[in-house]
PDB file of C-alpha atoms and ligand atoms in Angstrom:
ATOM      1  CA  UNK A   1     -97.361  93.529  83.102  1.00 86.00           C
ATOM      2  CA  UNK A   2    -100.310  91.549  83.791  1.00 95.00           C
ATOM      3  CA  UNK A   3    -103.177  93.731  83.532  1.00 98.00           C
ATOM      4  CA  UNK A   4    -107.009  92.451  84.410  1.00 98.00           C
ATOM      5  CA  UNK A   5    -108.603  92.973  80.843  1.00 98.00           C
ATOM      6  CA  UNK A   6    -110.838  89.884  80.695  1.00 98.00           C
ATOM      7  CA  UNK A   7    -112.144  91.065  84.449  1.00 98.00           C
ATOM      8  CA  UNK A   8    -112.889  94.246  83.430  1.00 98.00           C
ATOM      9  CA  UNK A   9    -114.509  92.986  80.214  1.00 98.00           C
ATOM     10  CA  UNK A  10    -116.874  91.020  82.147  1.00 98.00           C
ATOM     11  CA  UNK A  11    -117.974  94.118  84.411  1.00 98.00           C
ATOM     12  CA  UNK A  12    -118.164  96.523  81.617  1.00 98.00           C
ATOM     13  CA  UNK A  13    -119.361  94.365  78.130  1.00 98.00           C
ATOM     14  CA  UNK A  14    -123.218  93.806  79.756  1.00 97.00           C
ATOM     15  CA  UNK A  15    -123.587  97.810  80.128  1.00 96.00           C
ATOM     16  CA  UNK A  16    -121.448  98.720  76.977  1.00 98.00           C
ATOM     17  CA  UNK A  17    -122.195  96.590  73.894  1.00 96.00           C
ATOM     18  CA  UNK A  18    -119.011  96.040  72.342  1.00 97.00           C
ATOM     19  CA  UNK A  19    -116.788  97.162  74.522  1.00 98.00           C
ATOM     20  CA  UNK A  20    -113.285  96.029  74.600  1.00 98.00           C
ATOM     21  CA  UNK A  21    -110.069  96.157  76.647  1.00 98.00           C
ATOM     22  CA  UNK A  22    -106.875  96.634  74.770  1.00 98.00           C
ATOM     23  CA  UNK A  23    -103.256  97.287  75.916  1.00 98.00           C
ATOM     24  CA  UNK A  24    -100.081  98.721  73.855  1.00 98.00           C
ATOM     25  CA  UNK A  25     -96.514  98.467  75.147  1.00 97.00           C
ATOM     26  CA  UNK A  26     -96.064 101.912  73.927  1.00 98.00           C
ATOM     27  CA  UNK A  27     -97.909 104.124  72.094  1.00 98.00           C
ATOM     28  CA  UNK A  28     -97.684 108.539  71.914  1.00 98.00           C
ATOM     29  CA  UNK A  29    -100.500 109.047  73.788  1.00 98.00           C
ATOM     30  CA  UNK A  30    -103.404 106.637  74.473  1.00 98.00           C
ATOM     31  CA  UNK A  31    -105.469 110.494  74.233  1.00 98.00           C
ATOM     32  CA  UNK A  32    -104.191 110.675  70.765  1.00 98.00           C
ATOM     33  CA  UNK A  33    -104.799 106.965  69.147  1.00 98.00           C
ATOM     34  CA  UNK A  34    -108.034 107.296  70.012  1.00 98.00           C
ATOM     35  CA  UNK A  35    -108.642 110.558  68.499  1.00 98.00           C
ATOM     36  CA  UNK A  36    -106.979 109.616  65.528  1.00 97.00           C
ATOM     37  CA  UNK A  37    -108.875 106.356  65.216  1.00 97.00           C
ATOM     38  CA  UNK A  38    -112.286 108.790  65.793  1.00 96.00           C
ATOM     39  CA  UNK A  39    -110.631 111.454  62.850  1.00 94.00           C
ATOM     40  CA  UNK A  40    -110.695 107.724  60.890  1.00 94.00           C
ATOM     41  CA  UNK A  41    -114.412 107.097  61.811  1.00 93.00           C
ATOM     42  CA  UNK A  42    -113.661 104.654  64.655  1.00 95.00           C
ATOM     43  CA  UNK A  43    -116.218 105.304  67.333  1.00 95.00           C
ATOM     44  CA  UNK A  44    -116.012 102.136  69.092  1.00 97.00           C
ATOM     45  CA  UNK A  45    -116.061 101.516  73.127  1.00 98.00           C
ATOM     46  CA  UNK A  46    -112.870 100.672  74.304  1.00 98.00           C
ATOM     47  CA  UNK A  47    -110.426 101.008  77.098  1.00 98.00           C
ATOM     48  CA  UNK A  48    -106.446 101.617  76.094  1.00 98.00           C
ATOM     49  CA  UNK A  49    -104.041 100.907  78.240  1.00 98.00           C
ATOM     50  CA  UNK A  50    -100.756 102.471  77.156  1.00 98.00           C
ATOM     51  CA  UNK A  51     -97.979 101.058  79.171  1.00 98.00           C
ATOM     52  CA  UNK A  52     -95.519 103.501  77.877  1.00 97.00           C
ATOM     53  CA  UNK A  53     -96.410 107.041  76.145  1.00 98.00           C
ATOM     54  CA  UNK A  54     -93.555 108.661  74.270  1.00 97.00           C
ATOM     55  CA  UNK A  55     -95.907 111.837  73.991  1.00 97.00           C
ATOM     56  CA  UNK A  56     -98.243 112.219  76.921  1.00 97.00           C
ATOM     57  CA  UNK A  57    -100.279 115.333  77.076  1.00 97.00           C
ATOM     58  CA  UNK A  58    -101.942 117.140  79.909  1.00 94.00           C
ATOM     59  CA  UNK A  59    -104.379 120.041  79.540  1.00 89.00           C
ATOM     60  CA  UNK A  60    -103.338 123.574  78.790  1.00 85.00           C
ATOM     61  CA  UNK A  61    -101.286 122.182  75.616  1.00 87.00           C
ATOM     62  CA  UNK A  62     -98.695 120.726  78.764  1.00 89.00           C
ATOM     63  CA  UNK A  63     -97.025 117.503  78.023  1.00 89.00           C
ATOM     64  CA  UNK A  64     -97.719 114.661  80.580  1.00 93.00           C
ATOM     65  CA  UNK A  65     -94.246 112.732  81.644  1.00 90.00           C
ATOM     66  CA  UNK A  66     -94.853 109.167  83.019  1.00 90.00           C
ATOM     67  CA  UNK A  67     -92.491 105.992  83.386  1.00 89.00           C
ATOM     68  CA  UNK A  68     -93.356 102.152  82.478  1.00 88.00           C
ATOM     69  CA  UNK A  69     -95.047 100.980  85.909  1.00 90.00           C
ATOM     70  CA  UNK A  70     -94.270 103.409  87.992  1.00 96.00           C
ATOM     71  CA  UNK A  71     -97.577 105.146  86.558  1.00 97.00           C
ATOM     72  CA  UNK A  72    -100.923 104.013  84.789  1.00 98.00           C
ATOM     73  CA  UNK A  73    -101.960 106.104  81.921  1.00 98.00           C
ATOM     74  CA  UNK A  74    -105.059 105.118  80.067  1.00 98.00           C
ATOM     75  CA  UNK A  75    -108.036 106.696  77.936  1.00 98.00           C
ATOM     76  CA  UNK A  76    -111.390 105.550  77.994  1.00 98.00           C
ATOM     77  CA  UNK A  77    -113.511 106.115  74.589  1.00 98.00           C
ATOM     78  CA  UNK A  78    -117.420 106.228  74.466  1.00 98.00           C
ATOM     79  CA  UNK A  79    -119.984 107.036  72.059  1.00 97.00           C
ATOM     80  CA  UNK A  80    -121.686 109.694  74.706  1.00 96.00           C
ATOM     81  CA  UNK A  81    -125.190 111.803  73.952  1.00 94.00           C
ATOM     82  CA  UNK A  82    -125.582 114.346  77.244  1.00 95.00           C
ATOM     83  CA  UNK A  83    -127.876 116.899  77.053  1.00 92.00           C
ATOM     84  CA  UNK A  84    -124.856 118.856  78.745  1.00 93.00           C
ATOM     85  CA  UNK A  85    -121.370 118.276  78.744  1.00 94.00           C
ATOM     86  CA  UNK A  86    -120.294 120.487  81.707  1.00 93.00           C
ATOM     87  CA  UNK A  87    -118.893 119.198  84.454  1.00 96.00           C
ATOM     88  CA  UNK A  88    -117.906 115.647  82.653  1.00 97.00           C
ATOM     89  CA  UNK A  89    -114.040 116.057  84.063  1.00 96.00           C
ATOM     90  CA  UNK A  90    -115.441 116.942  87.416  1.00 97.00           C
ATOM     91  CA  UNK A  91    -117.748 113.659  87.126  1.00 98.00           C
ATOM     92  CA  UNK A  92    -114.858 111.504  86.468  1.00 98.00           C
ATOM     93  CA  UNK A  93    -112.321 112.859  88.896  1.00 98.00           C
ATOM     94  CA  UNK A  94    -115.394 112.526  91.718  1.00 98.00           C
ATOM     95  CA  UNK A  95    -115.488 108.316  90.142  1.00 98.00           C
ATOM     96  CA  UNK A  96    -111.470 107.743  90.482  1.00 98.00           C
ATOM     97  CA  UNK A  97    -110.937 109.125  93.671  1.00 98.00           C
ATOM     98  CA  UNK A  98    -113.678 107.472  95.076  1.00 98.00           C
ATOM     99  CA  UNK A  99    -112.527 103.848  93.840  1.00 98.00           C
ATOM    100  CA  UNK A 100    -109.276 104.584  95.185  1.00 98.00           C
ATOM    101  CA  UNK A 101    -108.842 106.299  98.554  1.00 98.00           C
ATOM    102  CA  UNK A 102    -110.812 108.592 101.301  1.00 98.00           C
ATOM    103  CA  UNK A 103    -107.667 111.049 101.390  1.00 98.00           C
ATOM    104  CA  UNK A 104    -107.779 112.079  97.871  1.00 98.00           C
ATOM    105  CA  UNK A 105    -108.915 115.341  96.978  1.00 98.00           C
ATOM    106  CA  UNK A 106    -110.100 116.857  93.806  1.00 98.00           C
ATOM    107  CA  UNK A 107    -108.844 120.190  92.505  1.00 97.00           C
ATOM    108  CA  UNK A 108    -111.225 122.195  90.202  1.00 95.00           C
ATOM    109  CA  UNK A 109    -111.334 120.811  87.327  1.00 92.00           C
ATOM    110  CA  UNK A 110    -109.806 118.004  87.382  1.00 91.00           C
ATOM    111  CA  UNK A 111    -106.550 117.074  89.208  1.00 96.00           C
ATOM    112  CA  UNK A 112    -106.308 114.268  91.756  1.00 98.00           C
ATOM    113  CA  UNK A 113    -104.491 115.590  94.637  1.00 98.00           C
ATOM    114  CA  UNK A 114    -103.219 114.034  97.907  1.00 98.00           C
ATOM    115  CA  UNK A 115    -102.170 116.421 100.813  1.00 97.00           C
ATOM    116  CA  UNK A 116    -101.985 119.661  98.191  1.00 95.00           C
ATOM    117  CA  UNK A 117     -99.860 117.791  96.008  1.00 97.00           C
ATOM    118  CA  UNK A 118    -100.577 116.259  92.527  1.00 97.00           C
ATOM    119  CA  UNK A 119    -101.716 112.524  91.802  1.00 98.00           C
ATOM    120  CA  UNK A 120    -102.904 112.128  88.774  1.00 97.00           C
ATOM    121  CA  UNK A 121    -104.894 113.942  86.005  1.00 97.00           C
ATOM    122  CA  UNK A 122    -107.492 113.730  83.463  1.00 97.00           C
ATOM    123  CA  UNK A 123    -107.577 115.255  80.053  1.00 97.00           C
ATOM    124  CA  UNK A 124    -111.229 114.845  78.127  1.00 97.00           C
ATOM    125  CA  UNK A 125    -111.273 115.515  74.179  1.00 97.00           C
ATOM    126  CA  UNK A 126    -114.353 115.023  71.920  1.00 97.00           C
ATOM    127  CA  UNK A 127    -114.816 114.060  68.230  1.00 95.00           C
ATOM    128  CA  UNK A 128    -118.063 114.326  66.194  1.00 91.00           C
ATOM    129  CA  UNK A 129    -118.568 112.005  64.071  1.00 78.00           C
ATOM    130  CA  UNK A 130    -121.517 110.699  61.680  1.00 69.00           C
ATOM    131  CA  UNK A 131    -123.248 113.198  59.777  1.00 67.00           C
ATOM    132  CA  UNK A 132    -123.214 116.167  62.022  1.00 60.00           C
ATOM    133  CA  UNK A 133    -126.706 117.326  63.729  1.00 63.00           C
ATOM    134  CA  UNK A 134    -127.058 114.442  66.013  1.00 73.00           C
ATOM    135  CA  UNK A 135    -126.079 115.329  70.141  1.00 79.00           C
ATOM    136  CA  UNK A 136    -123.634 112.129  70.121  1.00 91.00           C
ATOM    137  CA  UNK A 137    -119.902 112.424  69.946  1.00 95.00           C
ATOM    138  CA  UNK A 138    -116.695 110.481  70.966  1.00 97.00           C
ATOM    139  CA  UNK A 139    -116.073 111.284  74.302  1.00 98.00           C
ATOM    140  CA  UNK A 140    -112.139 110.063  75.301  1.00 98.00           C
ATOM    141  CA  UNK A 141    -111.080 110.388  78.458  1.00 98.00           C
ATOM    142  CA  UNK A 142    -107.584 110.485  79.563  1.00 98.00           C
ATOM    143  CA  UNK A 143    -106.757 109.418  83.100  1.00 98.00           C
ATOM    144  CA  UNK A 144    -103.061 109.536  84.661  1.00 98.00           C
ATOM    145  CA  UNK A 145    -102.148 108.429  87.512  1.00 98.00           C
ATOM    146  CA  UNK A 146     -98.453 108.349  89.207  1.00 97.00           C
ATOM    147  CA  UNK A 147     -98.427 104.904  91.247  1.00 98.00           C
ATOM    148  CA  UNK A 148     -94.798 105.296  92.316  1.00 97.00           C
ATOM    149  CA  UNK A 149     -92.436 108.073  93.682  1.00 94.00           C
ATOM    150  CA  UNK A 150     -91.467 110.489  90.833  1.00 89.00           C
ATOM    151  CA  UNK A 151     -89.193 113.281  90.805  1.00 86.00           C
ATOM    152  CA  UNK A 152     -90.655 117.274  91.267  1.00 89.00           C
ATOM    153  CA  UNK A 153     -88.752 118.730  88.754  1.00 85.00           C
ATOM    154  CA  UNK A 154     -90.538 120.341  85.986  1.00 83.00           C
ATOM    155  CA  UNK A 155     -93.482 120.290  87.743  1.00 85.00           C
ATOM    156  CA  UNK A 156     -95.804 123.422  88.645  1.00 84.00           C
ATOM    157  CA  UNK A 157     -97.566 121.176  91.298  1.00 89.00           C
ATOM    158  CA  UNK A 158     -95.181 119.174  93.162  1.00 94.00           C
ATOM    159  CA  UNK A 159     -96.113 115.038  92.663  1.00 96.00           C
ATOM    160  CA  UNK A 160     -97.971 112.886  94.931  1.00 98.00           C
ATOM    161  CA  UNK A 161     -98.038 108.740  94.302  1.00 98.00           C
ATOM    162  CA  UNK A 162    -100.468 106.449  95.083  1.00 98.00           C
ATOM    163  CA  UNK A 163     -97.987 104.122  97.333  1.00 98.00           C
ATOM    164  CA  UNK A 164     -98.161 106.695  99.817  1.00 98.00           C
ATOM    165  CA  UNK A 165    -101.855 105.365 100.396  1.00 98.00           C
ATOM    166  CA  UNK A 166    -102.381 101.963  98.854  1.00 98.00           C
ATOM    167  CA  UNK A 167     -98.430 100.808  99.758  1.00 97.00           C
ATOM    168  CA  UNK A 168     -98.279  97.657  97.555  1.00 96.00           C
ATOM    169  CA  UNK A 169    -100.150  98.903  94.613  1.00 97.00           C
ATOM    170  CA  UNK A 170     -99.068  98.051  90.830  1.00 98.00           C
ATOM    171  CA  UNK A 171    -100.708  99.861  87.743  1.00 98.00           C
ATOM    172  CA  UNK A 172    -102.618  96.594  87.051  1.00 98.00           C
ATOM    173  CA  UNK A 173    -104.553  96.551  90.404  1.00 97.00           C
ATOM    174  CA  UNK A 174    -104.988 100.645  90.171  1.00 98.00           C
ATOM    175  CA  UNK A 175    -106.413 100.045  86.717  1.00 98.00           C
ATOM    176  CA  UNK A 176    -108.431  97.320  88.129  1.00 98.00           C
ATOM    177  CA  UNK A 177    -110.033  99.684  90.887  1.00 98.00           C
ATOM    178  CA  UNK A 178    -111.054 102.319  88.890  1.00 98.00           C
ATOM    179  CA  UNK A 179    -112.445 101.057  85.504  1.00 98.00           C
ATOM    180  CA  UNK A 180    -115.825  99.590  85.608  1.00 98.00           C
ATOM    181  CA  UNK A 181    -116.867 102.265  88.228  1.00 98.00           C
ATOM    182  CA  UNK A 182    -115.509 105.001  85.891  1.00 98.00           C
ATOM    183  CA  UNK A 183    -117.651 103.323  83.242  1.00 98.00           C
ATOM    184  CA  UNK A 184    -120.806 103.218  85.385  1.00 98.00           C
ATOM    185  CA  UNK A 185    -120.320 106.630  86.737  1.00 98.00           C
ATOM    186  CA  UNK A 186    -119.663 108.478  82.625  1.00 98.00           C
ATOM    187  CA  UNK A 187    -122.894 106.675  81.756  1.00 98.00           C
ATOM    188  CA  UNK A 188    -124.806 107.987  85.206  1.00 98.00           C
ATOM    189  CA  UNK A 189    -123.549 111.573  83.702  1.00 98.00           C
ATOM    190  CA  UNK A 190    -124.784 111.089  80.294  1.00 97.00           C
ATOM    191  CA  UNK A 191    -128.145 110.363  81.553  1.00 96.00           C
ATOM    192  CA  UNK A 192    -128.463 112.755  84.649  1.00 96.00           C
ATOM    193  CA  UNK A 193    -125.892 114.945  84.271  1.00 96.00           C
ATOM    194  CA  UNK A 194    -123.527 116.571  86.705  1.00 96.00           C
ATOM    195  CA  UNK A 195    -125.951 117.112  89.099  1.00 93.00           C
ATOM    196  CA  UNK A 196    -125.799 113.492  90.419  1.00 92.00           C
ATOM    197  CA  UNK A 197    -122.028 114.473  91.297  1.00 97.00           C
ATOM    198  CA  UNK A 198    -122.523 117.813  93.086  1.00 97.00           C
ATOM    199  CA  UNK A 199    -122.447 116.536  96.696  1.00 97.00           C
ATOM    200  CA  UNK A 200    -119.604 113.988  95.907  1.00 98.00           C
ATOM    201  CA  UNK A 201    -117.675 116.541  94.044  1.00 98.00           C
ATOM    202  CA  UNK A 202    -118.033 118.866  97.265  1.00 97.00           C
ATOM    203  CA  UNK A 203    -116.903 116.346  99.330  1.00 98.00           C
ATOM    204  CA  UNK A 204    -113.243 116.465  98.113  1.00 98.00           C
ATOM    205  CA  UNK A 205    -113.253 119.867  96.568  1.00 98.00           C
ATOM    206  CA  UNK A 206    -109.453 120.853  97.572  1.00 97.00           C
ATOM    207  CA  UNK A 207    -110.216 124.474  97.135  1.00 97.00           C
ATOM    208  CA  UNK A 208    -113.438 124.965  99.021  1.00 96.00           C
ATOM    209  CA  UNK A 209    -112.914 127.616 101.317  1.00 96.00           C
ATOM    210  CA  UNK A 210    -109.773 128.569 100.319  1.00 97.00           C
ATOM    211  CA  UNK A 211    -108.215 132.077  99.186  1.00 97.00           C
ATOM    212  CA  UNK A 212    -107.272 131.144  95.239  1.00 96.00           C
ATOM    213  CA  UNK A 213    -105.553 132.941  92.907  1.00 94.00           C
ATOM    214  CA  UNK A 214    -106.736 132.609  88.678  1.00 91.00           C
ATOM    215  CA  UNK A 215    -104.519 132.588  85.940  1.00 88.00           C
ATOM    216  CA  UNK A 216    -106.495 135.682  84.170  1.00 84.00           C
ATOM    217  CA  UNK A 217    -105.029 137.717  87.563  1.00 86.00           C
ATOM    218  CA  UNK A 218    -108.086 137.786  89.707  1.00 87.00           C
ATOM    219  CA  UNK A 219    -108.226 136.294  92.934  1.00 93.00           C
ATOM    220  CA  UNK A 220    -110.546 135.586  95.556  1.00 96.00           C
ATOM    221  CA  UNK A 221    -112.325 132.979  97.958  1.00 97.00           C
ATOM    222  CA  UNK A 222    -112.953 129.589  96.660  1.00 97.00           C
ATOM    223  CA  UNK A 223    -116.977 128.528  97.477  1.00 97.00           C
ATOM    224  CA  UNK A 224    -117.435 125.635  95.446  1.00 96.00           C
ATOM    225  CA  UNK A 225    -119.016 124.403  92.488  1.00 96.00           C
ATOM    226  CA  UNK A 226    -122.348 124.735  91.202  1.00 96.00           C
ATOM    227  CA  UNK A 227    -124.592 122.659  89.891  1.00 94.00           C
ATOM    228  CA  UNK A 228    -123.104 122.986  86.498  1.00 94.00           C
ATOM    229  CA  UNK A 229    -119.897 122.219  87.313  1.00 95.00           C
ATOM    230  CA  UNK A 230    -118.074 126.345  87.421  1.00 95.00           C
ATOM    231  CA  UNK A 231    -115.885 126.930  90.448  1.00 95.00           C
ATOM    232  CA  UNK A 232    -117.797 129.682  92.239  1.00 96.00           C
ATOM    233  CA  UNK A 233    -115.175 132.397  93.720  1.00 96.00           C
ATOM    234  CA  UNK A 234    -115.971 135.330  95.642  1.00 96.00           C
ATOM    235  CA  UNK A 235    -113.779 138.379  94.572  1.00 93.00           C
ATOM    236  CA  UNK A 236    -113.918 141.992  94.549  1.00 92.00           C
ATOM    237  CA  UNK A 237    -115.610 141.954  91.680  1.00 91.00           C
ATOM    238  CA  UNK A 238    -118.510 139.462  93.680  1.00 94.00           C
ATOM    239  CA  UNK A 239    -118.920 135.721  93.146  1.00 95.00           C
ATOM    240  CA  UNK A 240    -117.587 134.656  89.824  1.00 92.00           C
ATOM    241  CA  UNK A 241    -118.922 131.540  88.097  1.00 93.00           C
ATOM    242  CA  UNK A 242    -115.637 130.179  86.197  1.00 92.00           C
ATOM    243  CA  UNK A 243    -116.658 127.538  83.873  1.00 90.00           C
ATOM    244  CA  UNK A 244    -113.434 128.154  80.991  1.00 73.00           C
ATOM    245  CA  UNK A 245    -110.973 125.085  81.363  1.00 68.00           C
ATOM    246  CA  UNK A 246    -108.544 127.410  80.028  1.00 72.00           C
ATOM    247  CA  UNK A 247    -108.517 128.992  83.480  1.00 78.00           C
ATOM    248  CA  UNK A 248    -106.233 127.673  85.781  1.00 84.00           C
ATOM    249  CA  UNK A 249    -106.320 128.046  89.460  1.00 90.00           C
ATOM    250  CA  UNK A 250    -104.173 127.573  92.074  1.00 90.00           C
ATOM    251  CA  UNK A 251    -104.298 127.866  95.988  1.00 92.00           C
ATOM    252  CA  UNK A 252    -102.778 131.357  97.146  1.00 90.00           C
ATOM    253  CA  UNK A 253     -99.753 131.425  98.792  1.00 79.00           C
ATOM    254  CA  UNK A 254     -99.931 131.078 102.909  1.00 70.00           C
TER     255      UNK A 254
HETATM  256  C1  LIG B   1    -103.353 117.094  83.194  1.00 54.73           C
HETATM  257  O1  LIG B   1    -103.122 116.964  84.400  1.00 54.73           O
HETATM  258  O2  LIG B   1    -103.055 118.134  82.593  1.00 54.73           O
HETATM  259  C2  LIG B   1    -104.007 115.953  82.470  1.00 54.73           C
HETATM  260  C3  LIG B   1    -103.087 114.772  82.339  1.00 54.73           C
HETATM  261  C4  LIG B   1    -103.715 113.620  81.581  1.00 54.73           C
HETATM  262  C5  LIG B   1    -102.725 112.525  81.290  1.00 54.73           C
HETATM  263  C6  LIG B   1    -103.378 111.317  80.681  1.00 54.73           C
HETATM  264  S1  LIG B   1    -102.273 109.935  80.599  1.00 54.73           S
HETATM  265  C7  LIG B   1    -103.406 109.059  79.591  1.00 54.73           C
HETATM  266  C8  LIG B   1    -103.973 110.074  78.605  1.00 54.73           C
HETATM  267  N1  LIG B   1    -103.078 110.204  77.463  1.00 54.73           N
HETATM  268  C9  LIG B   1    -102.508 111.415  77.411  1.00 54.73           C
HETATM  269  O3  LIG B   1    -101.691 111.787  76.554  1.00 54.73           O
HETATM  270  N2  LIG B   1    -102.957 112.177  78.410  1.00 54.73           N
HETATM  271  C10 LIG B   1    -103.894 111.470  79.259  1.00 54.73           C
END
């Protein structure tokens, strides 16, 4: 594949010193090299493309199934200081869909979804490194996206592809789209925080205004997010501020 890692370079090197581009055929999981490389005191900026992951991983300890080209999978790692972390997947789900399409819609935390169906997700994992005591850690974030049709089964959310929006489009030009944005906009968030994604965030939030149902059994009205990042739910119980990622939350059923 021919993937746009000198253009990219160019956009991202003047705002991230040292920042490199690099690709690998196949790899486990692009989330995992770069974790391990952190565990070895590797902190550098870089973007990995893997082009095949014989272990992808989702959140909630899920695995993450994608094909050569038919999908772009992809971690980002930064040397990141915020004064608060909350609401960074939020942040960077609000960055990709924007690069990429009007339609797509962002389901708390952090699932790309087109027409109630799921595009792509992100998976964010931290490392400390140095000598402990300082605010800055290694920040990798994992982005998949499906490109091409996929098949449903095994899946709690049934797929959605980015050809059904951007017809023609190949890994390379999705990758292409969304990477020096997604650089500029993690940077924004380190400085200002999640605040500066609020509004944006609300204007995709799939949920908003929607009866929901959590997976700790409570259930409720979705009413967006605040301004650290929680999905705000009105149950019996009155509006609940969820911030745990280990929550997961799903539309209820018509
Ligand atoms: C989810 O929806 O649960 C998150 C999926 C994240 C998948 C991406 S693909 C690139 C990176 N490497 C991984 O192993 N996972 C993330």
């Amino acid at each position: 594949m021919n993937w746009p890692a000198e253009a990219i370079w160019e956009a991202v090197a003047p705002l991230v010193p040292g920042f490199t581009v690099e690709v690998l055929p196949e790899v486990d999981s692009s989330n995992t090299e770069l974790m391990r490389r952190a565990r070895a005191g590797r902190n550098e900026p870089v973007l990995l493309v893997a082009e095949q992951q014989t272990a992808g991983r989702g959140r909630l300890g899920r695995g993450w199934q994608s094909a050569a080209g038919d999908s772009l999978t992809f971690s980002l790692g930064l040397p990141l200081a915020p004064a608060d972390w909350a609401g960074l997947s939020l942040a960077v789900g609000v960055s990709v869909a924007e690069s990429l399409h009007p339609a797509i819609r962002l389901k708390w935390p952090n699932d790309l979804w087109f027409e109630d169906r799921k595009l792509g997700g992100i998976l964010i994992e931290t490392a400390s490194f140095g000598e402990g005591g300082g605010a800055e850690r290694y920040a990798v974030i994992g982005i998949g996206l499906n490109v091409a049709p996929r098949p449903a089964q095994g899946l709690s959310t049934p797929p959605a592809w980015l050809r059904e929006l951007l017809p023609y489009a190949e890994a390379p030009d999705v990758l292409q789209l969304v990477a020096a944005p997604l650089v500029a906009d993690v940077l924004n968030f380190a400085q200002a925080g999640f605040a500066a994604f609020q509004r944006r965030f609300e204007a995709r939030d799939a949920l908003r205004g929607r009866a929901v149902t959590l997976s700790d059994g409570s259930a409720g009205l979705a009413q967006g997010v605040s301004a650290t990042g929680s999905l705000l739910v009105h149950t019996a119980a009155g509006l609940q501020a969820i911030s745990s990622s280990e929550v997961s939350v799903r539309p209820a059923a018509p």
